[in-house]
Structures are given as structure tokens and as C-alpha cells.
Amino acid sequence: MAANSEDALSRTFAALADPTRREILARLARGEATVGEVAAPFDMTLAAVSKHLRVLEAAGLVTRGRDAQFRPARLDARPLAAASQWIGDYARFWGDSLDALDSYLNAFQQLTPHHNTQEPHDKENPHG
């Protein structure tokens, strides 16, 4: 992966590391919103929400438009596709590893003698 792509991926994960920013993205997934609309459910200042939006914008996850004096924010999910692909590569690794472990255990079970797994008839006297 090129250094530029890694930097973008690092910015994406850094932006997603904060739960407030993840909530903001969830809000923007429903449609564009002004800073005031984004800030409404949070107990923080408009300046703090603007700062979160700037981090998301720097990561490429949010774009800002101009609508008269408003700057509505909207979700840009393209960086999430790269993050998902990166995670997917590791999901395939773990899937392959677990499949290999399953095959090994099945082969091991075929080679080992099976013990009698029936329960004794008399539970109080397991030998009789």
C-alpha cells in the first residue's frame, strides 16, 4: 500500500476512534446537517462540534457545502470503504486460520481412540 493511502487510512481510523465523531457520522448518514443540527443531541458547544467536524473533514469522511450563510455537512463514505477493505483482509486471515484449525482438529479426532462417552446407569455408583 502506498504511503499516501496509509496516511489516509490512519486519518480515517484516528477520526473513527472518538465515539462522538462516530455518532456525528451516524447522524450525517441520515442526511446533511448544519453544525447546529449536528450539535443538538450533544452536551457541548458549537465550537467543540465544529472541531469534531474539522477532524472528520480532514479524514475525508465529511464534506462541507455552502448554502447561503450555512455550511451543511454531509457524509462521504469513500474512506470507510478503504478501512473496511483493510479490516476485511484480516477477517479473511482469521477465517482461513480458523478453517485450518478446524481441519487439524478433525484430523486429530480421527487419529485418537474414542472413549466411551455413555453415562453410567447408576448415578450414585458410577462403577456398577
PDB file of C-alpha atoms in Angstrom:
ATOM      1  CA  MET A   1       0.000   0.000   0.000  1.00  0.00           C
ATOM      2  CA  ALA A   2       1.347   3.427  -0.874  1.00  0.00           C
ATOM      3  CA  ALA A   3       2.361   5.811   1.909  1.00  0.00           C
ATOM      4  CA  ASN A   4      -0.335   8.269   0.836  1.00  0.00           C
ATOM      5  CA  SER A   5      -3.002   5.570   1.196  1.00  0.00           C
ATOM      6  CA  GLU A   6      -1.651   4.590   4.610  1.00  0.00           C
ATOM      7  CA  ASP A   7      -1.828   8.204   5.737  1.00  0.00           C
ATOM      8  CA  ALA A   8      -5.453   8.396   4.610  1.00  0.00           C
ATOM      9  CA  LEU A   9      -6.218   5.120   6.384  1.00  0.00           C
ATOM     10  CA  SER A  10      -4.533   6.394   9.552  1.00  0.00           C
ATOM     11  CA  ARG A  11      -6.603   9.583   9.401  1.00  0.00           C
ATOM     12  CA  THR A  12      -9.776   7.536   8.925  1.00  0.00           C
ATOM     13  CA  PHE A  13      -9.086   5.303  11.921  1.00  0.00           C
ATOM     14  CA  ALA A  14      -7.991   8.258  14.063  1.00  0.00           C
ATOM     15  CA  ALA A  15     -11.250  10.060  13.232  1.00  0.00           C
ATOM     16  CA  LEU A  16     -13.289   6.935  13.986  1.00  0.00           C
ATOM     17  CA  ALA A  17     -11.524   6.415  17.331  1.00  0.00           C
ATOM     18  CA  ASP A  18     -13.696   9.044  19.000  1.00  0.00           C
ATOM     19  CA  PRO A  19     -17.267   7.954  19.901  1.00  0.00           C
ATOM     20  CA  THR A  20     -18.635  11.485  19.401  1.00  0.00           C
ATOM     21  CA  ARG A  21     -17.305  11.551  15.856  1.00  0.00           C
ATOM     22  CA  ARG A  22     -18.853   8.126  15.190  1.00  0.00           C
ATOM     23  CA  GLU A  23     -22.204   9.489  16.423  1.00  0.00           C
ATOM     24  CA  ILE A  24     -21.804  12.525  14.170  1.00  0.00           C
ATOM     25  CA  LEU A  25     -21.194  10.227  11.187  1.00  0.00           C
ATOM     26  CA  ALA A  26     -24.288   8.205  12.115  1.00  0.00           C
ATOM     27  CA  ARG A  27     -26.290  11.452  12.147  1.00  0.00           C
ATOM     28  CA  LEU A  28     -24.897  12.532   8.782  1.00  0.00           C
ATOM     29  CA  ALA A  29     -25.704   9.110   7.314  1.00  0.00           C
ATOM     30  CA  ARG A  30     -29.356  10.209   7.578  1.00  0.00           C
ATOM     31  CA  GLY A  31     -28.674  13.346   5.531  1.00  0.00           C
ATOM     32  CA  GLU A  32     -26.769  16.608   5.520  1.00  0.00           C
ATOM     33  CA  ALA A  33     -26.993  18.865   8.553  1.00  0.00           C
ATOM     34  CA  THR A  34     -25.781  22.214   9.826  1.00  0.00           C
ATOM     35  CA  VAL A  35     -23.416  22.457  12.795  1.00  0.00           C
ATOM     36  CA  GLY A  36     -26.375  23.408  14.984  1.00  0.00           C
ATOM     37  CA  GLU A  37     -28.346  20.359  13.848  1.00  0.00           C
ATOM     38  CA  VAL A  38     -25.345  18.086  14.418  1.00  0.00           C
ATOM     39  CA  ALA A  39     -24.730  19.636  17.857  1.00  0.00           C
ATOM     40  CA  ALA A  40     -28.344  19.332  19.069  1.00  0.00           C
ATOM     41  CA  PRO A  41     -28.081  15.897  20.774  1.00  0.00           C
ATOM     42  CA  PHE A  42     -24.697  16.630  22.355  1.00  0.00           C
ATOM     43  CA  ASP A  43     -23.907  18.445  25.576  1.00  0.00           C
ATOM     44  CA  MET A  44     -21.095  20.501  24.028  1.00  0.00           C
ATOM     45  CA  THR A  45     -20.512  23.857  22.435  1.00  0.00           C
ATOM     46  CA  LEU A  46     -20.908  24.566  18.740  1.00  0.00           C
ATOM     47  CA  ALA A  47     -17.142  25.210  18.669  1.00  0.00           C
ATOM     48  CA  ALA A  48     -16.461  21.705  20.006  1.00  0.00           C
ATOM     49  CA  VAL A  49     -18.766  20.146  17.402  1.00  0.00           C
ATOM     50  CA  SER A  50     -17.087  22.250  14.697  1.00  0.00           C
ATOM     51  CA  LYS A  51     -13.730  20.899  15.823  1.00  0.00           C
ATOM     52  CA  HIS A  52     -15.012  17.304  15.513  1.00  0.00           C
ATOM     53  CA  LEU A  53     -16.361  18.140  12.059  1.00  0.00           C
ATOM     54  CA  ARG A  54     -12.948  19.528  11.031  1.00  0.00           C
ATOM     55  CA  VAL A  55     -11.279  16.246  12.087  1.00  0.00           C
ATOM     56  CA  LEU A  56     -13.840  14.286  10.090  1.00  0.00           C
ATOM     57  CA  GLU A  57     -13.364  16.626   7.143  1.00  0.00           C
ATOM     58  CA  ALA A  58      -9.556  16.236   7.287  1.00  0.00           C
ATOM     59  CA  ALA A  59     -10.052  12.468   7.177  1.00  0.00           C
ATOM     60  CA  GLY A  60     -12.259  12.877   4.100  1.00  0.00           C
ATOM     61  CA  LEU A  61     -15.314  11.490   5.906  1.00  0.00           C
ATOM     62  CA  VAL A  62     -17.277  14.745   5.785  1.00  0.00           C
ATOM     63  CA  THR A  63     -17.629  17.393   3.127  1.00  0.00           C
ATOM     64  CA  ARG A  64     -18.909  20.877   3.815  1.00  0.00           C
ATOM     65  CA  GLY A  65     -21.034  22.842   1.396  1.00  0.00           C
ATOM     66  CA  ARG A  66     -22.112  26.418   1.166  1.00  0.00           C
ATOM     67  CA  ASP A  67     -25.816  27.204   1.301  1.00  0.00           C
ATOM     68  CA  ALA A  68     -26.142  30.968   1.826  1.00  0.00           C
ATOM     69  CA  GLN A  69     -24.540  31.580   5.245  1.00  0.00           C
ATOM     70  CA  PHE A  70     -24.819  27.908   6.278  1.00  0.00           C
ATOM     71  CA  ARG A  71     -22.169  25.265   5.696  1.00  0.00           C
ATOM     72  CA  PRO A  72     -24.084  21.993   5.804  1.00  0.00           C
ATOM     73  CA  ALA A  73     -22.005  18.898   6.459  1.00  0.00           C
ATOM     74  CA  ARG A  74     -22.559  15.657   4.586  1.00  0.00           C
ATOM     75  CA  LEU A  75     -21.118  12.192   4.915  1.00  0.00           C
ATOM     76  CA  ASP A  76     -18.570  10.985   2.378  1.00  0.00           C
ATOM     77  CA  ALA A  77     -18.282   7.245   2.995  1.00  0.00           C
ATOM     78  CA  ARG A  78     -15.482   6.554   0.490  1.00  0.00           C
ATOM     79  CA  PRO A  79     -12.736   6.452   3.167  1.00  0.00           C
ATOM     80  CA  LEU A  80     -14.828   3.905   5.060  1.00  0.00           C
ATOM     81  CA  ALA A  81     -14.594   1.561   2.059  1.00  0.00           C
ATOM     82  CA  ALA A  82     -10.780   1.565   2.309  1.00  0.00           C
ATOM     83  CA  ALA A  83     -10.974   0.927   6.068  1.00  0.00           C
ATOM     84  CA  SER A  84     -13.475  -1.872   5.503  1.00  0.00           C
ATOM     85  CA  GLN A  85     -11.219  -3.460   2.881  1.00  0.00           C
ATOM     86  CA  TRP A  86      -8.239  -3.295   5.248  1.00  0.00           C
ATOM     87  CA  ILE A  87     -10.252  -4.932   8.036  1.00  0.00           C
ATOM     88  CA  GLY A  88     -11.635  -7.464   5.553  1.00  0.00           C
ATOM     89  CA  ASP A  89      -8.131  -8.627   4.704  1.00  0.00           C
ATOM     90  CA  TYR A  90      -7.621  -9.553   8.355  1.00  0.00           C
ATOM     91  CA  ALA A  91     -11.065 -11.130   8.605  1.00  0.00           C
ATOM     92  CA  ARG A  92     -10.073 -13.433   5.738  1.00  0.00           C
ATOM     93  CA  PHE A  93      -6.812 -14.221   7.570  1.00  0.00           C
ATOM     94  CA  TRP A  94      -8.701 -15.205  10.719  1.00  0.00           C
ATOM     95  CA  GLY A  95     -11.267 -17.161   8.736  1.00  0.00           C
ATOM     96  CA  ASP A  96      -8.513 -19.093   6.972  1.00  0.00           C
ATOM     97  CA  SER A  97      -6.722 -19.668  10.294  1.00  0.00           C
ATOM     98  CA  LEU A  98      -9.874 -20.969  11.962  1.00  0.00           C
ATOM     99  CA  ASP A  99     -10.616 -23.211   8.968  1.00  0.00           C
ATOM    100  CA  ALA A 100      -7.096 -24.648   9.240  1.00  0.00           C
ATOM    101  CA  LEU A 101      -7.552 -25.225  12.985  1.00  0.00           C
ATOM    102  CA  ASP A 102     -10.886 -26.943  12.341  1.00  0.00           C
ATOM    103  CA  SER A 103      -9.259 -29.236   9.761  1.00  0.00           C
ATOM    104  CA  TYR A 104      -6.422 -30.049  12.153  1.00  0.00           C
ATOM    105  CA  LEU A 105      -8.831 -30.870  14.998  1.00  0.00           C
ATOM    106  CA  ASN A 106     -10.948 -33.065  12.737  1.00  0.00           C
ATOM    107  CA  ALA A 107      -7.856 -34.955  11.578  1.00  0.00           C
ATOM    108  CA  PHE A 108      -6.656 -35.282  15.185  1.00  0.00           C
ATOM    109  CA  GLN A 109     -10.025 -36.697  16.277  1.00  0.00           C
ATOM    110  CA  GLN A 110      -9.826 -39.288  13.501  1.00  0.00           C
ATOM    111  CA  LEU A 111      -6.434 -40.475  14.808  1.00  0.00           C
ATOM    112  CA  THR A 112      -7.290 -40.695  18.515  1.00  0.00           C
ATOM    113  CA  PRO A 113      -9.302 -43.554  20.019  1.00  0.00           C
ATOM    114  CA  HIS A 114     -12.790 -42.597  21.104  1.00  0.00           C
ATOM    115  CA  HIS A 115     -13.590 -43.054  24.773  1.00  0.00           C
ATOM    116  CA  ASN A 116     -16.923 -44.463  25.846  1.00  0.00           C
ATOM    117  CA  THR A 117     -18.962 -41.339  26.492  1.00  0.00           C
ATOM    118  CA  GLN A 118     -22.062 -43.134  27.765  1.00  0.00           C
ATOM    119  CA  GLU A 119     -23.090 -42.192  31.289  1.00  0.00           C
ATOM    120  CA  PRO A 120     -23.218 -44.968  33.894  1.00  0.00           C
ATOM    121  CA  HIS A 121     -26.671 -46.389  34.526  1.00  0.00           C
ATOM    122  CA  ASP A 122     -26.466 -45.944  38.292  1.00  0.00           C
ATOM    123  CA  LYS A 123     -25.563 -42.318  39.003  1.00  0.00           C
ATOM    124  CA  GLU A 124     -24.900 -42.978  42.690  1.00  0.00           C
ATOM    125  CA  ASN A 125     -22.499 -45.828  41.912  1.00  0.00           C
ATOM    126  CA  PRO A 126     -20.736 -44.987  38.648  1.00  0.00           C
ATOM    127  CA  HIS A 127     -18.914 -48.384  38.592  1.00  0.00           C
ATOM    128  CA  GLY A 128     -21.990 -50.554  38.815  1.00  0.00           C
TER     129      GLY A 128
END
